[in-house]
Coordinates of C-alpha atoms in Angstrom, one line a residue:
Chain F
M1 CA 86.3 152.5 102.6
A2 CA 88.7 149.7 102.2
F3 CA 87.1 146.4 102.8
L4 CA 90.3 144.6 103.8
E5 CA 93.4 146.5 104.8
L6 CA 96.9 145.5 105.8
R7 CA 98.8 148.4 107.5
N8 CA 102.6 148.1 107.9
V9 CA 102.3 144.5 108.7
S10 CA 105.5 142.7 109.7
K11 CA 106.0 139.1 110.8
S12 CA 109.0 137.2 111.8
Y13 CA 109.7 133.7 113.1
G14 CA 112.2 132.5 115.6
E15 CA 114.3 134.3 118.3
G16 CA 117.7 136.0 118.5
A17 CA 120.1 135.0 115.8
E18 CA 117.7 132.5 114.4
R19 CA 115.1 135.2 113.8
T20 CA 114.0 135.6 110.2
E21 CA 111.8 138.4 109.1
V22 CA 109.4 137.0 106.7
L23 CA 107.2 140.0 105.9
K24 CA 108.2 143.6 106.4
D25 CA 106.0 146.6 106.1
V26 CA 103.3 145.1 104.0
N27 CA 100.6 147.5 103.0
M28 CA 97.6 146.4 101.0
T29 CA 94.0 147.6 100.5
I30 CA 91.3 145.5 98.9
C31 CA 87.9 146.8 98.0
E32 CA 84.6 145.0 98.4
G33 CA 83.9 142.6 95.5
E34 CA 87.4 142.6 94.3
F35 CA 89.4 139.5 93.3
V36 CA 93.1 140.0 94.1
A37 CA 95.9 137.6 93.3
V38 CA 99.1 137.8 95.3
I39 CA 101.9 136.2 93.2
G40 CA 105.2 135.3 94.5
F41 CA 108.2 132.9 94.7
S42 CA 108.0 130.0 97.0
G43 CA 109.5 130.9 100.4
S44 CA 108.5 134.5 99.9
G45 CA 106.0 134.5 102.7
K46 CA 102.8 134.0 100.7
T47 CA 101.3 131.5 103.1
T48 CA 102.3 133.7 106.0
L49 CA 100.5 136.6 104.4
I50 CA 97.3 134.6 103.9
S51 CA 97.5 133.2 107.4
L52 CA 97.7 136.7 108.8
I53 CA 94.5 137.7 106.9
C54 CA 92.9 134.5 108.0
G55 CA 93.9 135.2 111.6
L56 CA 95.7 131.9 112.2
I57 CA 98.8 133.9 113.1
Q58 CA 99.1 137.5 114.4
P59 CA 101.4 140.1 113.0
D60 CA 104.4 141.3 115.1
E61 CA 103.8 144.9 114.0
G62 CA 101.0 146.6 112.1
E63 CA 97.5 145.4 111.8
V64 CA 95.0 143.6 109.6
L65 CA 91.6 145.2 109.3
L66 CA 88.4 143.8 107.9
R67 CA 85.8 146.5 107.5
G68 CA 87.9 148.7 109.7
K69 CA 87.9 146.1 112.5
K70 CA 91.1 144.5 113.7
I71 CA 91.5 140.8 113.0
T72 CA 92.5 139.0 116.2
G73 CA 91.8 135.4 115.3
P74 CA 90.4 133.1 112.7
G75 CA 86.7 133.1 112.0
P76 CA 84.0 131.9 109.6
D77 CA 83.7 135.4 108.1
R78 CA 86.9 134.6 106.3
G79 CA 86.5 131.3 104.4
I80 CA 89.8 129.8 103.6
V81 CA 90.7 127.1 101.0
F82 CA 93.9 125.5 102.1
Q83 CA 96.6 124.5 99.7
N84 CA 96.3 120.8 100.7
Y85 CA 92.5 120.8 101.0
S86 CA 92.4 120.0 104.7
L87 CA 89.4 117.9 104.5
L88 CA 88.5 115.7 107.4
P89 CA 89.1 112.2 106.1
W90 CA 86.6 110.4 108.3
L91 CA 83.7 112.5 106.9
T92 CA 82.0 112.2 103.6
V93 CA 81.8 115.1 101.1
E94 CA 78.5 116.0 102.6
G95 CA 79.9 115.7 106.2
N96 CA 82.8 117.9 105.5
V97 CA 80.6 120.7 104.2
A98 CA 78.0 120.1 106.9
V99 CA 80.5 120.4 109.7
A100 CA 81.1 124.0 108.6
V101 CA 77.5 124.8 107.9
N102 CA 76.3 123.4 111.2
Q103 CA 78.9 125.3 113.2
V104 CA 78.4 128.7 111.4
F105 CA 74.6 128.6 111.1
K106 CA 73.8 127.0 114.5
D107 CA 70.5 129.0 114.7
W108 CA 69.1 127.8 111.4
D109 CA 66.7 124.9 111.4
P110 CA 68.1 121.5 110.2
Q111 CA 66.3 121.6 106.8
R112 CA 67.7 125.0 105.9
R113 CA 71.2 123.8 106.9
H114 CA 70.8 120.7 104.9
D115 CA 69.7 122.7 101.8
Q116 CA 72.7 125.0 102.3
V117 CA 75.1 122.0 102.3
R118 CA 73.4 120.6 99.2
K119 CA 73.4 123.9 97.3
Y120 CA 77.2 124.4 97.6
I121 CA 78.0 120.8 96.8
E122 CA 75.8 121.1 93.7
M123 CA 77.6 124.4 92.9
V124 CA 81.0 122.5 92.6
N125 CA 79.3 119.6 90.7
L126 CA 79.9 117.1 93.4
T127 CA 76.4 115.9 94.1
P128 CA 77.1 112.4 92.6
A129 CA 80.0 112.1 95.1
L130 CA 77.9 113.2 98.1
H131 CA 78.6 110.2 100.2
K132 CA 82.2 109.5 99.3
R133 CA 85.1 110.0 101.6
P134 CA 88.0 112.2 100.6
S135 CA 90.3 109.2 100.1
E136 CA 87.9 108.0 97.3
L137 CA 88.2 111.4 95.5
S138 CA 90.7 112.7 93.0
G139 CA 92.8 115.8 93.9
G140 CA 90.6 118.1 91.9
M141 CA 87.4 116.8 93.5
R142 CA 88.9 117.2 97.0
Q143 CA 89.8 120.8 96.3
R144 CA 86.2 121.4 95.1
V145 CA 84.9 120.1 98.4
S146 CA 87.3 122.5 100.1
V147 CA 85.9 125.3 98.0
A148 CA 82.3 124.3 98.7
R149 CA 83.1 124.2 102.4
A150 CA 84.6 127.7 102.4
L151 CA 81.7 129.1 100.3
A152 CA 79.0 127.4 102.3
M153 CA 80.0 129.3 105.4
N154 CA 78.9 132.4 103.5
P155 CA 82.1 134.3 104.3
E156 CA 82.6 138.0 103.7
I157 CA 85.9 137.2 102.1
L158 CA 87.3 134.1 100.4
L159 CA 90.9 133.3 100.9
L160 CA 92.6 130.9 98.6
D161 CA 96.0 129.7 99.5
E162 CA 97.6 128.3 96.4
P163 CA 94.4 126.3 95.9
L164 CA 95.3 124.6 92.6
S165 CA 99.1 124.2 93.0
A166 CA 98.9 120.5 93.9
L167 CA 96.8 119.6 90.9
D168 CA 97.8 118.4 87.5
A169 CA 97.7 121.0 84.7
L170 CA 94.4 119.9 83.1
T171 CA 92.5 119.7 86.3
R172 CA 93.9 123.0 87.3
G173 CA 92.6 124.6 84.1
T174 CA 89.1 123.2 84.6
L175 CA 89.0 124.4 88.2
Q176 CA 90.3 127.9 87.4
Y177 CA 87.4 128.1 85.0
E178 CA 84.9 126.8 87.6
I179 CA 86.2 129.1 90.4
E180 CA 85.9 132.1 88.0
K181 CA 82.3 131.1 87.2
I182 CA 81.4 130.6 90.8
W183 CA 83.0 133.9 91.7
R184 CA 81.2 135.8 89.0
E185 CA 77.9 134.6 90.5
D186 CA 78.1 136.5 93.7
R187 CA 81.3 138.6 93.4
K188 CA 82.6 137.8 96.8
T189 CA 85.8 139.6 97.8
A190 CA 88.6 137.1 97.3
V191 CA 92.3 137.0 97.9
M192 CA 94.2 134.3 96.2
I193 CA 97.8 133.3 96.7
T194 CA 99.4 131.8 93.6
N195 CA 102.7 131.1 91.9
D196 CA 101.1 130.9 88.4
V197 CA 101.0 134.1 86.4
D198 CA 98.3 132.7 84.1
E199 CA 96.1 131.7 87.0
G200 CA 96.3 135.2 88.3
I201 CA 95.4 136.8 85.0
I202 CA 92.4 134.5 84.5
L203 CA 90.9 134.9 87.9
A204 CA 92.0 138.3 89.3
D205 CA 91.1 141.9 89.0
R206 CA 94.4 142.9 90.3
I207 CA 97.7 141.1 90.6
I208 CA 100.1 142.1 93.4
P209 CA 103.6 140.6 93.3
L210 CA 105.2 139.7 96.5
K211 CA 108.9 140.3 96.4
P212 CA 111.0 137.4 97.6
G213 CA 111.6 137.1 101.3
P214 CA 113.2 137.5 103.8
R215 CA 111.7 140.9 104.6
A216 CA 109.2 140.5 101.7
T217 CA 107.2 143.4 100.7
L218 CA 104.6 143.9 98.0
G219 CA 105.6 145.1 94.5
P220 CA 103.7 147.4 92.2
E221 CA 100.3 146.1 91.3
F222 CA 99.1 145.0 87.9
R223 CA 95.5 145.7 86.9
V224 CA 93.8 143.0 84.8
N225 CA 91.4 144.9 82.5
L226 CA 90.1 141.9 80.7
P227 CA 86.4 141.3 80.2
R228 CA 84.8 138.4 82.0
P229 CA 84.1 135.5 81.5
R230 CA 87.7 134.9 80.6
D231 CA 88.3 131.9 78.4
K232 CA 91.8 130.6 78.5
N233 CA 91.8 129.7 74.9
E234 CA 90.6 133.0 73.6
L235 CA 92.9 134.9 75.9
N236 CA 95.9 133.3 74.2
D237 CA 95.3 135.6 71.2
N238 CA 94.3 138.6 73.2
D239 CA 96.9 141.5 73.0
I240 CA 96.1 142.9 76.4
Y241 CA 96.6 139.5 77.9
K242 CA 99.9 139.0 76.1
H243 CA 101.3 142.3 77.2
L244 CA 100.2 142.0 80.7
R245 CA 101.6 138.6 80.9
N246 CA 104.9 139.7 79.5
D247 CA 105.0 142.6 81.9
I248 CA 104.4 140.5 85.0
V249 CA 106.7 137.8 83.8
R250 CA 109.5 140.3 83.2
Y251 CA 108.9 142.0 86.5
M252 CA 109.0 138.7 88.4
L253 CA 112.2 137.6 86.6
D254 CA 113.8 140.9 87.4
I255 CA 113.1 140.8 91.1
G256 CA 114.0 137.2 91.0
K257 CA 117.5 138.1 89.7
E258 CA 117.8 141.0 92.1
T259 CA 117.4 138.8 95.1
G260 CA 118.8 135.6 93.7
A261 CA 115.6 133.8 94.7
G262 CA 115.1 132.7 91.1
K263 CA 118.5 131.3 90.6
S264 CA 118.5 128.5 93.0
A265 CA 115.0 127.6 92.0
L266 CA 115.9 127.5 88.4
E267 CA 118.0 124.4 89.0
L268 CA 115.0 122.4 90.3
A269 CA 113.5 120.0 87.8
L270 CA 109.8 120.7 87.8
P271 CA 107.0 119.0 86.0
D272 CA 106.5 121.9 83.6
L273 CA 103.2 120.9 82.0
Q274 CA 100.8 123.4 80.7
P275 CA 98.3 122.4 78.1
K276 CA 98.6 125.5 76.3
D277 CA 99.3 126.7 72.8
L278 CA 102.2 129.1 72.9
R279 CA 102.9 129.3 69.2
P280 CA 102.1 133.0 68.7
S281 CA 105.3 134.1 70.4
Q282 CA 108.3 131.9 70.7
R283 CA 110.1 134.4 72.9
E284 CA 107.2 134.5 75.2
A285 CA 107.2 130.7 75.5
V286 CA 110.8 130.7 76.6
L287 CA 110.2 133.6 79.0
S288 CA 107.2 131.9 80.5
R289 CA 109.0 128.7 81.1
E290 CA 111.8 130.5 82.8
V291 CA 109.6 132.5 85.0
R292 CA 107.5 129.6 86.0
A293 CA 110.6 127.7 87.0
A294 CA 111.8 130.7 88.8
I295 CA 108.6 131.3 90.7
E296 CA 108.2 127.7 91.7
Chain R
M1 CA 79.2 89.8 94.9
A2 CA 82.7 88.3 94.6
T3 CA 84.2 91.8 94.9
K4 CA 82.2 92.4 98.1
V5 CA 83.4 89.1 99.6
I6 CA 87.0 89.9 98.7
N7 CA 86.7 93.3 100.2
F8 CA 85.3 91.8 103.4
L9 CA 88.1 89.2 103.6
S10 CA 90.8 91.7 103.1
L11 CA 89.2 93.9 105.7
C12 CA 89.6 91.0 108.1
G13 CA 93.1 90.3 107.0
L14 CA 92.0 86.9 105.8
T15 CA 93.7 87.3 102.4
W16 CA 94.3 83.6 102.1
F17 CA 90.8 83.0 101.1
V18 CA 90.8 85.6 98.3
P19 CA 92.0 83.2 95.6
F20 CA 89.3 80.7 96.5
V21 CA 86.6 83.3 96.1
K22 CA 88.1 84.4 92.8
L23 CA 88.3 80.7 91.7
A24 CA 84.7 80.2 92.6
S25 CA 83.7 83.2 90.6
G26 CA 85.5 81.7 87.6
E27 CA 88.4 84.1 87.5
C28 CA 91.4 82.7 85.6
P29 CA 91.6 79.3 87.3
K30 CA 95.2 78.6 86.5
E31 CA 96.4 81.8 88.1
Q32 CA 94.2 81.3 91.2
L33 CA 95.4 77.7 91.7
R34 CA 99.0 78.9 91.6
E35 CA 98.0 81.6 94.1
I36 CA 96.3 79.1 96.4
L37 CA 99.4 76.9 96.2
S38 CA 101.6 79.7 97.4
V39 CA 99.4 81.3 100.0
I40 CA 98.0 78.0 101.5
G41 CA 100.6 75.5 100.4
I42 CA 103.6 77.1 102.0
P43 CA 102.1 77.6 105.4
V44 CA 100.7 74.0 105.3
V45 CA 104.1 72.6 104.5
S46 CA 105.8 74.6 107.2
V47 CA 103.2 73.6 109.8
L48 CA 103.7 69.9 108.8
I49 CA 107.4 70.2 109.1
F50 CA 106.9 71.8 112.6
F51 CA 104.7 68.9 113.6
A52 CA 107.2 66.3 112.4
F53 CA 110.0 68.1 114.3
W54 CA 107.8 68.4 117.3
S55 CA 106.8 64.7 117.5
F56 CA 110.4 63.6 116.9
T57 CA 111.9 65.8 119.6
A58 CA 109.0 65.2 122.0
A59 CA 109.6 61.5 121.9
Q60 CA 113.2 62.0 123.0
I61 CA 112.3 64.0 126.1
K62 CA 111.4 62.0 129.2
T63 CA 109.8 63.9 132.0
S64 CA 108.6 62.7 135.4
L65 CA 105.1 62.8 133.9
G66 CA 106.1 60.5 131.0
N67 CA 107.1 61.5 127.5
L68 CA 106.6 65.1 126.3
P69 CA 103.4 64.7 124.3
G70 CA 103.5 64.9 120.6
P71 CA 100.8 66.2 118.2
V72 CA 98.8 63.0 118.4
A73 CA 98.7 63.0 122.2
V74 CA 97.6 66.6 122.2
W75 CA 94.9 65.9 119.6
E76 CA 93.6 63.1 121.8
A77 CA 93.7 65.3 124.8
S78 CA 91.7 67.9 123.1
K79 CA 89.1 65.3 122.1
T80 CA 88.9 64.2 125.8
L81 CA 88.4 67.8 126.9
I82 CA 85.5 68.1 124.5
A83 CA 84.0 64.9 125.6
E84 CA 84.3 65.9 129.3
H85 CA 82.6 69.1 128.4
R86 CA 79.7 67.2 126.8
D87 CA 79.4 64.8 129.8
E88 CA 79.4 67.7 132.2
R89 CA 76.6 69.5 130.2
A90 CA 74.6 66.3 130.1
K91 CA 75.0 65.8 133.9
E92 CA 73.9 69.4 134.4
K93 CA 70.9 69.0 132.3
A94 CA 69.9 65.8 134.1
F95 CA 70.4 67.6 137.4
Y96 CA 68.0 70.4 136.5
Q97 CA 65.5 67.9 135.1
R98 CA 65.5 65.9 138.3
Q99 CA 65.1 69.0 140.3
E100 CA 62.2 70.2 138.2
E101 CA 60.5 66.9 138.5
R102 CA 60.9 66.8 142.2
N103 CA 59.6 70.3 142.6
A104 CA 56.6 69.6 140.4
K105 CA 55.8 66.6 142.6
R106 CA 56.1 68.6 145.8
L107 CA 53.9 71.3 144.4
A108 CA 51.3 68.8 143.3
K109 CA 51.2 67.4 146.9
D110 CA 51.1 70.8 148.6
P111 CA 50.6 74.0 146.5
Q112 CA 51.9 76.1 149.4
A113 CA 55.2 74.2 149.6
E114 CA 58.3 76.4 149.3
V115 CA 60.2 75.5 146.2
R116 CA 63.9 76.1 146.1
I117 CA 65.9 76.0 142.9
R118 CA 69.5 74.8 143.6
K119 CA 72.2 75.7 141.2
Y120 CA 74.3 72.9 139.6
T121 CA 77.7 73.0 141.3
G122 CA 79.7 70.8 139.0
K123 CA 83.2 71.8 138.1
P124 CA 83.7 74.1 135.2
T125 CA 84.5 72.5 131.9
Y126 CA 87.4 73.6 129.6
F127 CA 84.9 75.7 127.6
D128 CA 83.6 77.4 130.7
Q129 CA 87.2 78.2 131.5
I130 CA 87.7 79.7 128.1
G131 CA 84.6 81.8 128.6
T132 CA 85.8 83.0 132.0
S133 CA 89.1 84.0 130.5
L134 CA 87.5 85.9 127.7
I135 CA 85.2 87.7 130.1
T136 CA 88.1 88.5 132.4
V137 CA 90.3 89.8 129.7
F138 CA 87.5 92.0 128.3
A139 CA 86.8 93.4 131.8
G140 CA 90.4 94.2 132.3
F141 CA 90.7 95.7 128.8
L142 CA 87.6 97.8 129.4
I143 CA 89.1 99.2 132.7
A144 CA 92.3 99.9 130.9
T145 CA 90.6 101.7 128.0
L146 CA 88.4 103.8 130.3
L147 CA 91.6 104.9 132.1
A148 CA 93.9 105.2 129.2
L149 CA 91.8 107.1 126.7
P150 CA 91.0 110.3 128.7
I151 CA 94.5 110.4 130.1
G152 CA 96.0 109.8 126.7
I153 CA 93.9 112.5 125.1
L154 CA 94.9 115.0 127.9
C155 CA 98.6 114.1 127.4
G156 CA 98.3 114.6 123.7
L157 CA 96.6 117.9 124.0
N158 CA 98.8 119.5 126.6
K159 CA 102.5 118.9 126.7
Y160 CA 102.7 119.8 130.4
V161 CA 100.3 117.0 131.2
M162 CA 102.4 114.8 129.1
T163 CA 105.6 115.8 130.9
A164 CA 103.8 115.2 134.2
F165 CA 102.7 111.7 133.2
S166 CA 105.8 110.7 131.4
P167 CA 107.9 109.4 134.3
L168 CA 105.0 107.4 135.7
I169 CA 104.4 105.8 132.3
Q170 CA 108.0 105.0 131.8
I171 CA 108.4 103.4 135.3
F172 CA 105.1 101.4 135.4
K173 CA 105.0 100.3 131.8
P174 CA 107.6 97.5 132.0
V175 CA 106.3 96.0 135.3
S176 CA 105.3 92.4 135.1
P177 CA 101.8 91.2 136.0
L178 CA 103.4 88.9 138.6
A179 CA 104.7 91.9 140.5
W180 CA 101.3 93.7 140.4
L181 CA 99.2 90.8 141.5
P182 CA 100.1 90.6 145.2
I183 CA 99.6 94.3 145.6
V184 CA 96.3 94.2 143.7
T185 CA 95.2 91.2 145.8
M186 CA 95.9 92.9 149.1
V187 CA 94.2 96.2 148.0
V188 CA 91.2 94.4 146.6
S189 CA 90.7 92.3 149.8
A190 CA 91.0 95.5 151.9
L191 CA 88.6 97.5 149.8
Y192 CA 86.2 94.9 148.4
T193 CA 84.8 93.5 151.6
T194 CA 81.2 92.9 150.7
N195 CA 80.4 89.2 150.2
D196 CA 77.4 89.6 148.0
G197 CA 79.3 87.7 145.3
L198 CA 78.5 90.0 142.4
F199 CA 82.1 89.5 141.3
E200 CA 84.5 86.9 142.6
K201 CA 87.6 88.5 144.2
S202 CA 89.8 86.3 141.9
F203 CA 88.0 87.8 138.9
I204 CA 88.6 91.4 140.1
N205 CA 92.2 90.7 140.9
S206 CA 92.9 89.2 137.5
A207 CA 91.0 91.9 135.6
I208 CA 92.7 94.7 137.4
T209 CA 96.1 93.1 136.9
V210 CA 95.3 92.8 133.2
A211 CA 94.2 96.4 133.1
L212 CA 97.4 97.6 134.9
C213 CA 99.6 95.9 132.3
S214 CA 97.6 96.6 129.2
L215 CA 96.6 100.2 129.6
W216 CA 100.1 101.6 128.7
A217 CA 100.0 100.8 125.0
T218 CA 96.6 102.5 124.6
L219 CA 97.7 105.5 126.7
I220 CA 100.9 106.1 124.7
N221 CA 99.3 105.6 121.3
T222 CA 96.4 107.9 122.1
A223 CA 98.8 110.6 123.4
L224 CA 100.9 110.2 120.3
G225 CA 97.9 110.2 118.0
V226 CA 96.4 113.3 119.5
A227 CA 99.7 115.1 119.6
S228 CA 100.5 114.4 116.0
I229 CA 97.2 115.4 114.5
D230 CA 97.6 117.1 111.1
K231 CA 97.9 120.8 111.9
D232 CA 95.5 121.5 109.0
Y233 CA 92.7 119.8 110.9
I234 CA 93.3 122.0 113.9
N235 CA 93.3 125.1 111.6
V236 CA 89.9 124.0 110.2
A237 CA 88.6 123.8 113.8
R238 CA 90.1 127.2 114.5
V239 CA 88.5 128.8 111.4
L240 CA 85.2 127.3 112.3
R241 CA 85.7 128.5 115.9
L242 CA 84.8 125.1 117.4
G243 CA 84.7 125.2 121.2
N244 CA 87.2 123.0 123.1
I245 CA 84.8 120.1 123.7
E246 CA 83.5 120.3 120.2
K247 CA 87.1 120.4 118.9
I248 CA 88.0 117.2 120.8
V249 CA 84.8 115.4 119.8
K250 CA 84.6 116.4 116.2
V251 CA 88.2 116.7 115.2
V252 CA 90.8 115.5 117.7
I253 CA 89.3 112.1 118.5
P254 CA 88.3 111.1 115.0
A255 CA 91.6 112.2 113.6
S256 CA 93.5 110.1 116.1
L257 CA 91.3 107.0 115.9
P258 CA 93.8 105.0 113.8
Y259 CA 96.4 105.5 116.4
I260 CA 94.0 104.8 119.2
F261 CA 92.9 101.6 117.7
A262 CA 96.5 100.5 117.0
G263 CA 97.0 101.1 120.7
L264 CA 93.9 99.2 121.7
R265 CA 95.0 96.3 119.5
I266 CA 98.4 96.1 121.3
S267 CA 96.6 96.5 124.7
L268 CA 94.3 93.6 124.0
G269 CA 97.2 91.4 122.9
V270 CA 99.2 92.3 126.0
G271 CA 96.1 91.8 128.2
W272 CA 95.5 88.3 126.8
M273 CA 99.1 87.4 127.4
V274 CA 99.2 88.7 130.9
L275 CA 95.8 87.2 131.8
I276 CA 97.1 83.6 131.9
A277 CA 99.8 84.5 134.4
A278 CA 97.3 86.5 136.5
E279 CA 94.8 83.7 136.5
M280 CA 97.4 81.2 137.6
L281 CA 98.2 83.2 140.7
A282 CA 94.8 84.7 141.4
Q283 CA 93.1 81.3 141.0
N284 CA 90.5 82.9 138.6
P285 CA 88.7 79.9 137.1
G286 CA 90.0 80.5 133.5
L287 CA 92.6 79.1 131.3
G288 CA 95.4 80.2 133.6
K289 CA 93.9 78.2 136.4
F290 CA 93.4 75.3 134.1
V291 CA 97.1 75.2 133.2
W292 CA 98.1 75.6 136.9
D293 CA 95.7 72.8 138.1
E294 CA 96.9 70.4 135.4
F295 CA 100.5 71.2 136.4
Q296 CA 99.7 70.5 140.1
N297 CA 97.6 67.5 139.2
G298 CA 100.7 65.8 137.6
S299 CA 98.9 63.0 135.8
S300 CA 100.2 61.4 132.7
H301 CA 97.7 63.4 130.6
S302 CA 98.6 66.7 132.2
L303 CA 101.2 67.9 129.8
A304 CA 99.0 67.1 126.7
R305 CA 96.2 69.0 128.3
I306 CA 98.4 72.0 129.0
L307 CA 99.5 71.9 125.4
V308 CA 95.9 72.0 124.3
A309 CA 95.6 75.1 126.4
V310 CA 98.7 76.6 124.8
F311 CA 97.2 76.2 121.3
T312 CA 93.8 77.5 122.5
I313 CA 95.5 80.6 124.0
G314 CA 97.4 81.1 120.8
I315 CA 94.4 80.7 118.5
I316 CA 92.1 82.9 120.6
G317 CA 94.9 85.6 120.8
F318 CA 95.1 85.5 117.1
M319 CA 91.4 85.9 116.6
L320 CA 91.3 88.8 119.1
D321 CA 94.0 90.5 117.1
R322 CA 92.1 90.0 113.8
I323 CA 89.0 91.5 115.4
M324 CA 91.0 94.6 116.4
V325 CA 92.5 94.7 112.9
V326 CA 89.0 95.0 111.5
F327 CA 88.2 97.9 113.8
Q328 CA 91.5 99.5 113.1
K329 CA 90.9 99.3 109.3
L330 CA 87.4 100.7 109.7
V331 CA 88.7 103.9 111.3
S332 CA 91.8 104.3 109.1
F333 CA 90.2 105.9 106.0
G334 CA 92.5 105.1 103.2
Q335 CA 95.6 104.4 105.3
D336 CA 97.3 101.0 105.4
V337 CA 97.2 98.8 108.5
A338 CA 99.9 96.3 109.2
T339 CA 98.3 92.9 109.8
A340 CA 101.3 90.7 110.3

C-alpha cells in the first residue's frame, strides 16, 4: 500500500480573473522508507505542493492521503523543515527542539523528553551550541536545529522544503552529507523539494520533476540507482551518476524551453558557486550551469 | 571583563562610556582619546553654548517676578531645595525622637498608659514630590499596560476585533490629559466614596489620567506586533498543533515582545509627560503640584525653582526611557533598537 498518496490534487489561488491555477491534477505515490526529491523551477508550485502534504493548505480538488487517511490539517506526524528555518528566535537551540518534543510527547516523563531533545541535538552535532539563540548561529547551524526539531517529533514522514537553498555552497555540501547520513540511520520516509539536481541525486531514491506552473503537473520520474552512502567526490566519476544527471538536466532544460519558464530566469544573475570538479566533461559543465540558472 | 562592561553599557545605550572602558583596559589610547573627544567633547561644547545663550537671554527678560533665572540661579535654587530636604528630614527625625522619649517617660510612670504614635505632618520636600510623581506615573502606566496588552493582543489576533476598536482608538488617542481630568475627577469622586485613605483621590485621578493618555501607544504597538508575526512561527505552531492559549503564550506573545516593549517605552514617555499636567490640576503632591505651587507662590525664587523642576522632569524622563530601552533590547533577540 502506498504510504503517501496524492490523488488528482489541484490547487489555485485567487478569485475570478485573478485566479491562478498553481497545481493541476498532481498524482504521486510514495512508499514507506523512500526518499523522494521533487525538483522544479521557482514559481512552479513546489512550496504549494509540500504545504499540501504538510496540511498547511487544503487542495481545491483531489486528496492527499497518508497511510490511506485523508490529511485535513498539519500535525506532528509530518515533520517539516522550512526553507527559512522558522526557528523561534527567543528560544535557545535546546528550547526550540524542546518546544516540539514537549508538545508531541506530552505524556512522557520530563527526563525522557529531555533525553529525546539532547539525542537529536547531538545527532546534528549541535551539542556545543545547546544554549545559543538562533541569532548567534550560522545559517547552516540554524538549518540543523530545524532538522533536529523535525526529527525529534519522531514523524512518520519528513518533509524538506528547499532546506538548503539559503545556504552557501560549501555548507550545503556538508549538510547534504549529514542529512543523508541521518536518513540512512532510520530510513524515514522523506519528501524533499529542491531546485538543485545534484542535491536530488545525492539524497533521493527517486527524483520527480515538477513541470513549471501555472497548472503544474509532475513529469516522468527518474530512479536513482546509486549505492549509499553516496560520496559527492566519488560520484563525480561515476557513469550512472553522470548519465542520470545529464538526463535530468536535459529534461529540465527541455520543459523549461517549452514553457518559457527558463528563459526569463536565465537573465537573472545568480551566485553560481558549486565547489565541484567538473573537468571530466566540459559539455556537461556548460549544461549544468545553464540548467541551474534556468531552475533557479 | 572589559568586553562584558562594554556589552552592558551598549545594552543600556550608554555608549559614551565605551571609550573610557577601552582606555582603562589599555586599548590603543590614542584612538580612544580621539573617540572620547568626539563623543563627549561635542555634547559638552554644545551644552556650554546653550548655557551661555541661556544666561545671556535670561538676563534680558524682565518678568514681574524679577529677571528670568539663568543657569547660576537655577543651580543655587537646586542647592536650596536639597538643603530644605535635609532640614525637613532632620526636623522629622527630631519629632519622632521627642515623641519616643515622651512615650517612654509616660510608660515608665504608668505601664498601662495608652501610647499613641503620631505621624509627622511636615510638608513634603522636593524629593518626596519626585517620589510621589514616580509612584503615580508607574501606577498609571501599570493600569494602562493591564488594559492595553490584552486588548492589543485581541486586536492583533482578530481583524474584526481590530475593526471594532479602531474608531475608538482613533478618536481617543489624541485627547489631551487636561480634557480627561475633569471627567475622571467627577467619576472618581462619584465612585470612590470610601474615606479609608488607602489612596488619595488626587493620586487616583492623576494615575487614571496618565493611564488614559498613555495606553494607546502600547495598544497600537501590541496589535501591530501580534498582527505582523512572521507567518512561519504560526506555521510552526500549527504543525505542533498548539492550542489557542498555548499558541498565544508560547509563540504570539514572545514573537511580538519587541513591538510590545517599543509601545511600552512610548507609553511611559507619554505618561511622564502627561503626569505633570495631571498633577497640576489634580493637586497630587508630585512635581506637577510643585510647579503649580511655585507659580502661585510668586516669590523671586519661584522661577528658578520651577526651572529646577524642568530639568528634573527631563532627566527622570530620560532615565525612564533608558530603562525601557534595556528591556526592549533584552527581548529583541538580534534586532536593532533605536536609542535616540
